[in-house]
XYZ file of C-alpha atoms in Angstrom:
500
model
C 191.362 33.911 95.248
C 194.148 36.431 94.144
C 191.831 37.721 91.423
C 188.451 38.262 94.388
C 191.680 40.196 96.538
C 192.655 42.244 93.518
C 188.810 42.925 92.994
C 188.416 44.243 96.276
C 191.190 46.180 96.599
C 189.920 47.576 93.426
C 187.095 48.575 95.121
C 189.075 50.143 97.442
C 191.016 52.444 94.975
C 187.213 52.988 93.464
C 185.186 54.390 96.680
C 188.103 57.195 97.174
C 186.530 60.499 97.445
C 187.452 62.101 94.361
C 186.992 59.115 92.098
C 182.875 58.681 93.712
C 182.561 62.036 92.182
C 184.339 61.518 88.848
C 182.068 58.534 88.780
C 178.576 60.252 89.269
C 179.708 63.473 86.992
C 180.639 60.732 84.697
C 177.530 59.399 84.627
C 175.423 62.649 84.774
C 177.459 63.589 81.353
C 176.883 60.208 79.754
C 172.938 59.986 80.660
C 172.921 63.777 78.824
C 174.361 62.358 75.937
C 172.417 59.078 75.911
C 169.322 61.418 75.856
C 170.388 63.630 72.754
C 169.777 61.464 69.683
C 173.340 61.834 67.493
C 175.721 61.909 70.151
C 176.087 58.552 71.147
C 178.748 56.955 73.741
C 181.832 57.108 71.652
C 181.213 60.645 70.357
C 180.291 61.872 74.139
C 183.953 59.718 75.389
C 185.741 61.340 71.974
C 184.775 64.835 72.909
C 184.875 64.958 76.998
C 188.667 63.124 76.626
C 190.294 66.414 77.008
C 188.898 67.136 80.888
C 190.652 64.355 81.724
C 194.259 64.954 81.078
C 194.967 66.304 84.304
C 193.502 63.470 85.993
C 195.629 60.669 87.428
C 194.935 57.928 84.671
C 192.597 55.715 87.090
C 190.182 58.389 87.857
C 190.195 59.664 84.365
C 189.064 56.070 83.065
C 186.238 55.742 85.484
C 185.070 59.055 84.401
C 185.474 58.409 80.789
C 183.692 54.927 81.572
C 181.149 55.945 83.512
C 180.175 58.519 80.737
C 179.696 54.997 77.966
C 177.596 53.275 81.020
C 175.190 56.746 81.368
C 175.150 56.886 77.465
C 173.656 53.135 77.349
C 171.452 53.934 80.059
C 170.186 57.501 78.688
C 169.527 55.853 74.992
C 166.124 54.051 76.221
C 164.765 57.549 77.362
C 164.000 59.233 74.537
C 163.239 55.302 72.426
C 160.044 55.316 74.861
C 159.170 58.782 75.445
C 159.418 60.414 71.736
C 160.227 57.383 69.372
C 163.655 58.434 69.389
C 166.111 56.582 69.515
C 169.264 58.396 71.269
C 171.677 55.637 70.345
C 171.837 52.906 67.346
C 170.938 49.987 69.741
C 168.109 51.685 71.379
C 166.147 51.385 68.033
C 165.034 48.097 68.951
C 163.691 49.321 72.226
C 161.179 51.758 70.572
C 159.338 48.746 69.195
C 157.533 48.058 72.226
C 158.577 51.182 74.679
C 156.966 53.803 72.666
C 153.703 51.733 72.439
C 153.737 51.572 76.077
C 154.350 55.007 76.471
C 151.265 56.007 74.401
C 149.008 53.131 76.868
C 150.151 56.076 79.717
C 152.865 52.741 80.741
C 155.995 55.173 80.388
C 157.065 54.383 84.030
C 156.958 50.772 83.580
C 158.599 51.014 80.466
C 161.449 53.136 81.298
C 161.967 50.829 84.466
C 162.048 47.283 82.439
C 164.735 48.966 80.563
C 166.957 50.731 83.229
C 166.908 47.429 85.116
C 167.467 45.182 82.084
C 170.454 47.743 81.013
C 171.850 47.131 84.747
C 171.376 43.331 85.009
C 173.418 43.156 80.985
C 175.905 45.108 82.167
C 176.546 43.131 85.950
C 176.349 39.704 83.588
C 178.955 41.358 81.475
C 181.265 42.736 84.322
C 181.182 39.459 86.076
C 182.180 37.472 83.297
C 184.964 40.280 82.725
C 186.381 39.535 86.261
C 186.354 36.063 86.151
C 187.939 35.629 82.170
C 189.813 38.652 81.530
C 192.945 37.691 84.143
C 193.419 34.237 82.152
C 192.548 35.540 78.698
C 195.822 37.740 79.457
C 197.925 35.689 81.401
C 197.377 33.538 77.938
C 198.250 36.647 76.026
C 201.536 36.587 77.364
C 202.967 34.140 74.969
C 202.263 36.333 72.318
C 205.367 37.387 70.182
C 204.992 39.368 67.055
C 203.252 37.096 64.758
C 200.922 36.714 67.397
C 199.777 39.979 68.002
C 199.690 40.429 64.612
C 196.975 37.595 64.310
C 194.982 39.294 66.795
C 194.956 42.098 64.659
C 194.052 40.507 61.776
C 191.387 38.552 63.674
C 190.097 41.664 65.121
C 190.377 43.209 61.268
C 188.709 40.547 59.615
C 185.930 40.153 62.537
C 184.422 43.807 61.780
C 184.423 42.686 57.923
C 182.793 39.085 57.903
C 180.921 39.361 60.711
C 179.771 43.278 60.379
C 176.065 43.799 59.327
C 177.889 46.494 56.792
C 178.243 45.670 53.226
C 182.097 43.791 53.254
C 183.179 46.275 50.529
C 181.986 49.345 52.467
C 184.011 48.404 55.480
C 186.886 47.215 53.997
C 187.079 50.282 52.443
C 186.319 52.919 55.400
C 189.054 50.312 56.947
C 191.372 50.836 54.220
C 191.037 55.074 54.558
C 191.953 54.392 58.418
C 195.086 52.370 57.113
C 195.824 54.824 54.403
C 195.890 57.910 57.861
C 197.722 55.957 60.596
C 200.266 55.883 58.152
C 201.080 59.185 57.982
C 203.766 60.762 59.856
C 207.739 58.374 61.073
C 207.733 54.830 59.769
C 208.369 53.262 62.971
C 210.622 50.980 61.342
C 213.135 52.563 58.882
C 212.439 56.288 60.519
C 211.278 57.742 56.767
C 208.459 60.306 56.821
C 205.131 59.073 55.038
C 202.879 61.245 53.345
C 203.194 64.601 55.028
C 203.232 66.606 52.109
C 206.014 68.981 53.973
C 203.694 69.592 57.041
C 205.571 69.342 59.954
C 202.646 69.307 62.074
C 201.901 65.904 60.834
C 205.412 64.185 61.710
C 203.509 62.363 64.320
C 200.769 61.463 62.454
C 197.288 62.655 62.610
C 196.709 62.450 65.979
C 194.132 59.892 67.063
C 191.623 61.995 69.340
C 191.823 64.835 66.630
C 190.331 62.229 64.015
C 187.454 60.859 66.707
C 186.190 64.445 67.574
C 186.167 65.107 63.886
C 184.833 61.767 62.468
C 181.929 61.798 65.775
C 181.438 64.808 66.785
C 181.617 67.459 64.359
C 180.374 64.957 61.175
C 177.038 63.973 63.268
C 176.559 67.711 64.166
C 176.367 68.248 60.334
C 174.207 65.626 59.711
C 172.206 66.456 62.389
C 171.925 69.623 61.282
C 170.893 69.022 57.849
C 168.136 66.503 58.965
C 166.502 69.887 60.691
C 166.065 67.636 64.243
C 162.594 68.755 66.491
C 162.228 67.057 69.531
C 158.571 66.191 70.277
C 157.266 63.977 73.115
C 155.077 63.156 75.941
C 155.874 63.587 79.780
C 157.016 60.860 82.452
C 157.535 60.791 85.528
C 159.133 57.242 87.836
C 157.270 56.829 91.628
C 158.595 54.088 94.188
C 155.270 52.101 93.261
C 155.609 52.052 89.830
C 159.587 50.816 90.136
C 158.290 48.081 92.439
C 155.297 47.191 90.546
C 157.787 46.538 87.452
C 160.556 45.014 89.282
C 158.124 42.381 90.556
C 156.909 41.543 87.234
C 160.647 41.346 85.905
C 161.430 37.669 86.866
C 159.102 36.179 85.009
C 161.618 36.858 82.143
C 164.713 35.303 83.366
C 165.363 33.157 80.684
C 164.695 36.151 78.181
C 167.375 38.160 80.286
C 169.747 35.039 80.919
C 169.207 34.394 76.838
C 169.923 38.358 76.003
C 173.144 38.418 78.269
C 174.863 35.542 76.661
C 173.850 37.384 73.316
C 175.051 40.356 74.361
C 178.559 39.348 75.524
C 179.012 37.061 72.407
C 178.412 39.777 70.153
C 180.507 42.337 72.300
C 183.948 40.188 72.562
C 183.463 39.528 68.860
C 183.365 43.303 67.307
C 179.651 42.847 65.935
C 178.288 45.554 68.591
C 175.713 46.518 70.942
C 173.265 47.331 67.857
C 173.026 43.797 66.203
C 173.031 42.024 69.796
C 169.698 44.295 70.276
C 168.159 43.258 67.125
C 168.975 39.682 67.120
C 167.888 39.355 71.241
C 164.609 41.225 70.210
C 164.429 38.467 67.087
C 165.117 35.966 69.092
C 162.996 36.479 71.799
C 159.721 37.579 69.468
C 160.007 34.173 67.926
C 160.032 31.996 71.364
C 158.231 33.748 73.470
C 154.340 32.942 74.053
C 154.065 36.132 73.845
C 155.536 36.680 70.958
C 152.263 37.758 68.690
C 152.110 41.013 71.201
C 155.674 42.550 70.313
C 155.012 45.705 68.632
C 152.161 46.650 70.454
C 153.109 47.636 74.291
C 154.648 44.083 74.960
C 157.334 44.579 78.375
C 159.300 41.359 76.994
C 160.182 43.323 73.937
C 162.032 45.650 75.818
C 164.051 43.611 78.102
C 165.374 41.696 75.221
C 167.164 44.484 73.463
C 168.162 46.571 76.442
C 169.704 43.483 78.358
C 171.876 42.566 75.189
C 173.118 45.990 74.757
C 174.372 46.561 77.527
C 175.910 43.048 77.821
C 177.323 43.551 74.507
C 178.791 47.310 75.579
C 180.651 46.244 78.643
C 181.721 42.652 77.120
C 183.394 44.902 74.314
C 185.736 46.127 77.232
C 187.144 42.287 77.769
C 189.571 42.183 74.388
C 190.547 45.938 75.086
C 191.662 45.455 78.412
C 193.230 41.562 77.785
C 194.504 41.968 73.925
C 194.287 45.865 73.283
C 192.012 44.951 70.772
C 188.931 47.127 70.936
C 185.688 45.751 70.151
C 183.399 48.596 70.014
C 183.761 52.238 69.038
C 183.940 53.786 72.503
C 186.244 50.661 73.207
C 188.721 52.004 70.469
C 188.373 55.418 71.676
C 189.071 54.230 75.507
C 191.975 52.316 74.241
C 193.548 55.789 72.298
C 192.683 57.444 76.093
C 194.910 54.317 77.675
C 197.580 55.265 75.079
C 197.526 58.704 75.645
C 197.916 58.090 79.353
C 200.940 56.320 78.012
C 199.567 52.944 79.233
C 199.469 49.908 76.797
C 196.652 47.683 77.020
C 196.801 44.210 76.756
C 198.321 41.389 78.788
C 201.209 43.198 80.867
C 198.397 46.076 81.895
C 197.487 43.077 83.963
C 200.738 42.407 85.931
C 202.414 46.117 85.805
C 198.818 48.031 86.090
C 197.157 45.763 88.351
C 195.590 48.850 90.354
C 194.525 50.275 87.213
C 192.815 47.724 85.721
C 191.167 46.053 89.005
C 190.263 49.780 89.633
C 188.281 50.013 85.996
C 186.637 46.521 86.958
C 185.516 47.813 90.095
C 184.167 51.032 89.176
C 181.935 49.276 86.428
C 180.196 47.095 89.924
C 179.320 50.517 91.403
C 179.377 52.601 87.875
C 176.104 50.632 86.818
C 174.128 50.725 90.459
C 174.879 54.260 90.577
C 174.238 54.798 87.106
C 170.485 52.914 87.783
C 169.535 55.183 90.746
C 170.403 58.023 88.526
C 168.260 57.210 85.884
C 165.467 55.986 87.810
C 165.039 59.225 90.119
C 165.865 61.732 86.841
C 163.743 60.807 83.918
C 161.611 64.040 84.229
C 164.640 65.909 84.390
C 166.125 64.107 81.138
C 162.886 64.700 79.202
C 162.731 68.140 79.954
C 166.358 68.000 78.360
C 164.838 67.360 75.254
C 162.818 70.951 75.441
C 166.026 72.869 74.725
C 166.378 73.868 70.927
C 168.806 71.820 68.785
C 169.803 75.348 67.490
C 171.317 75.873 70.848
C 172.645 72.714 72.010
C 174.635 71.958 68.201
C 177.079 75.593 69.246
C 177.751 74.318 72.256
C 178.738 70.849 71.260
C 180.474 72.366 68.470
C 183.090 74.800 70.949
C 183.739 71.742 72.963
C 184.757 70.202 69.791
C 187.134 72.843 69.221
C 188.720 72.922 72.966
C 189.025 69.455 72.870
C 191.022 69.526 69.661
C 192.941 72.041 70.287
C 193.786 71.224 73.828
C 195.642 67.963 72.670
C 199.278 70.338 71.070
C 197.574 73.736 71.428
C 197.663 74.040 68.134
C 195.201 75.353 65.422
C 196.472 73.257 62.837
C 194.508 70.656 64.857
C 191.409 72.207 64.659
C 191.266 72.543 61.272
C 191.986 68.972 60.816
C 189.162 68.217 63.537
C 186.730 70.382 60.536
C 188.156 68.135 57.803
C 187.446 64.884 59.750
C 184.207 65.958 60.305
C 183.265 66.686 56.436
C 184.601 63.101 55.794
C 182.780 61.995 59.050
C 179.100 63.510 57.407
C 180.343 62.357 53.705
C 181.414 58.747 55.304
C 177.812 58.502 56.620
C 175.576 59.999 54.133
C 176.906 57.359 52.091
C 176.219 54.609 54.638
C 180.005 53.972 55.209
C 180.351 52.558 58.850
C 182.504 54.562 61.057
C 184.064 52.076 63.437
C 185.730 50.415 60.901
C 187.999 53.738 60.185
C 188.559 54.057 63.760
C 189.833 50.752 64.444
C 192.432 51.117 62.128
C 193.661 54.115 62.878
C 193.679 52.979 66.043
C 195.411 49.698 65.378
C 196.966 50.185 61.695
C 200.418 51.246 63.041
C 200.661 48.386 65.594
C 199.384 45.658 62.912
C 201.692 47.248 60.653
C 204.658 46.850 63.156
C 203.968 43.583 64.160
C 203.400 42.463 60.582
C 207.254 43.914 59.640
C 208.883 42.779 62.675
C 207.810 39.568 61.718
C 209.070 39.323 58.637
C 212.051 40.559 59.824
C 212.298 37.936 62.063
C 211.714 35.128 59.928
C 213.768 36.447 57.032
C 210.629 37.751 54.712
C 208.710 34.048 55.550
C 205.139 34.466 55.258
C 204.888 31.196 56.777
C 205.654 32.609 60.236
C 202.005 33.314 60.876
C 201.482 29.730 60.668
C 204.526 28.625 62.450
C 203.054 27.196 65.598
C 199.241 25.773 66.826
C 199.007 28.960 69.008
C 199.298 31.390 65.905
C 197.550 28.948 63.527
C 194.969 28.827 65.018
C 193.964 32.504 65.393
C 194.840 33.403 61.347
C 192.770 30.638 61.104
C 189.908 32.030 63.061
C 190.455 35.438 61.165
C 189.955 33.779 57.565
C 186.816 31.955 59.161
C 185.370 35.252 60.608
C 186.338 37.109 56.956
C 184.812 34.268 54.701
C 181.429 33.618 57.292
C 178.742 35.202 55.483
C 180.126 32.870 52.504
C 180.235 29.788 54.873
C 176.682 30.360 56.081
C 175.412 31.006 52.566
C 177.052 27.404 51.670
C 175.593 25.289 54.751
C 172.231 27.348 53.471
C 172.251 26.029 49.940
C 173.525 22.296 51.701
C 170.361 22.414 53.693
C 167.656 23.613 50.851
C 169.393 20.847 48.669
C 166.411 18.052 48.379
C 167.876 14.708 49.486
C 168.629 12.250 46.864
């Protein structure tokens, strides 16, 4: 019951004036960048961070949040219209969108997926509201060696369990390492690796590296890949939207299936992409309808969009109850939360409680409003698309720059913003996942703490991290998650193994 009166008192803080209209603007941005393939939901949240500084730190979270929700929505448009996909895990919903588009079934299309995307994300939020309270009250047993199992869990998750090649993201991990420890050991108080720049006794500063690393680095490659926007025209009536929505439960076990997808693979750092794919999988082997997917088939694009967006918000539950991100735009959220000087994880819970009940709220009425948005706007976002990439790259590129150099007011940062974004297009011209690098930037200084304090609490004992069930347990889930593509391989070869 005290969780329901926290919710709506939440809702409360939520329907105030100025936060409805961060809200919508919030989504308005997000949908924009949803639409423009490159941009994605973390870059969009990396580079808009700036505007809200001068926000009180509840408003500037449902802004920043309500941008992710409009970039999951705003992905699907351009998958159906123009066989674009405008984020990763819409690629899955060109399979069967575009097809319908081309049968003149654009409207239907683009409904199926706005209302899949909304009922993902409301499965997701629920199960938010109902586990994240006890997943942190938990959390508040954790000492040291604890949190540092998290952290290793959370490390060793993104390797084992990544679709990456393990040696590609342990090593974009290892450069993240290798740059949150620049700058004061926390520790002893020795500088590390500043080469005599005193710009960089903090550290490279962690929305500097995002802007850089998203922003400017998919600009460039962008840029190189000389990106035309081509497509058809839609346009959303009343009659179509109820046509669709009547058809829509039909699928409920698809959508019930894609939802618990979604939020396994979003509490576990895998990612809205892979939840898309393996829902779509999934769904084209059981369904009877299964021979049709490819070819204009409506189930093939509920699948994918309900498991993103499950798997987007449920990437939200660890960051709020652990401060462990598990998605990109969760990390960059999380830096947001620190730069608001808020620390998430269990106590957010008990000393933030209007904060974070706030956050839950304003993902309810973030989603609806994010859903009549999309659904009344589509010709609007196609036309979107019309603009020349020559013009739109400039002015992503000078928000870049204010955003960077907004943080200190300092040049030095924007020429460290250019330099993360060469190693941002090198990183992925080489097929070098990102997220891994931005976790540990993210999280490499608080592992590393944790890790040293300890040690120093148990004398230099290694054994500390499997002192007690509690912190057993979770290295142990960390060594399962780092060694499962090795365990599955082994029950594989048990299984083909003729019986004697």
């Amino acid at each position: 019951m005290e969780e329901i009166a926290n919710l709506f008192h939440g809702f409360a803080v939520t329907l105030e004036p100025f936060n409805i209209m961060v809200m919508v603007i919030g989504i308005v941005l997000g949908v924009i960048i949803g639409v423009l393939p490159g941009l994605g939901g973390a870059n969009g949240v990396a580079i808009l961070l700036p505007l809200t500084f001068s926000m009180p730190p509840t408003s500037a979270i449902i802004m920043l949040s309500c941008i992710y929700w409009g970039a999951l929505f705003g992905g699907a448009v351009t998958s159906v219209l123009f066989n674009i996909p405008g984020e990763p895990w819409s690629v899955a919903t060109t399979f069967d969108g575009y097809p319908m588009a081309q049968q003149g079934k654009a409207g239907e299309a683009l409904t199926a997926a706005f209302t899949s995307s909304f009922v993902g994300a409301l499965f997701a939020v629920i199960m938010i509201t109902l586990v994240a309270p006890l997943v942190a009250s938990f959390a508040l047993r954790f000492g040291p060696a604890e949190k540092f199992a998290v952290y290793f869990l959370a490390f060793c998750s993104f390797v084992g369990l990544s679709k990456e090649p393990p040696f590609k993201t342990i090593a974009s991990m290892m450069i993240g390492f290798a740059l949150a420890a620049v700058g004061l050991d926390s520790i002893t108080g020795q500088l590390r690796l500043t080469f005599g720049y005193t710009e960089l006794l903090n550290g490279f500063d962690f929305l500097i590296a995002v802007i850089g690393l998203f922003g400017i680095g998919e600009i460039l490659l962008t840029m190189e890949e000389g990106l035309a926007f081509r497509g058809g025209n839609a346009k959303i009536d009343l009659k179509v939207v109820l046509r669709t929505w009547m058809s829509l439960p039909r699928y409920w076990m698809t959508s019930l299936r894609s939802c618990v997808i979604g939020c396994w693979m979003g509490i576990t750092p895998a990612g809205a992409t892979p939840a898309s794919f393996m829902s779509y999988g999934i769904a084209k082997r059981i369904s009877k309808n299964g021979r049709n997917f490819g070819k204009g088939e409506i189930e093939g694009i509920v699948a994918p969009e309900t498991a993103a967006h499950a798997a987007g918000t449920a990437a939200l539950l660890p960051m709020l109850s652990l401060g462990v991100p598990g998605s990109p735009t969760a990390a960059v959220l999380l830096g947001g939360l620190l730069i608001w000087g808020l620390q998430p994880g269990p106590m957010l819970f008990v000393e933030q409680k209007e904060f974070v009940w706030g956050l839950i709220a304003s993902m309810y009425l973030g989603n609806l409003v994010g859903l009549l948005i999309v659904l009344t706007c589509v010709p609007l976002l196609a036309a979107i698309l019309r603009i020349p990439f020559s013009i739109i790259a400039p002015v992503i590129l000078v928000l870049c720059a204010i955003g960077a150099y907004s943080v200190n007011n300092s040049t030095f940062d924007v020429a460290m913003m250019l330099v993360f974004g060469v190693l941002g297009y090198v990183l992925k011209k080489c097929n070098y996942p990102l997220a891994p690098l931005v976790l540990a930037i993210v999280l490499g200084d608080k592992a590393e703490e944790a890790f040293r304090q300890s040690l120093l609490s148990s004398q230099g004992n290694l054994g500390v991290f499997f002192s007690n069930g509690l912190v057993s347990s979770i290295m142990v889930l960390g060594l399962i998650a780092l060694f499962w593509s090795l365990i599955q391989e082994g029950f594989t070869r048990l299984r083909a193994r003729p019986a004697l």
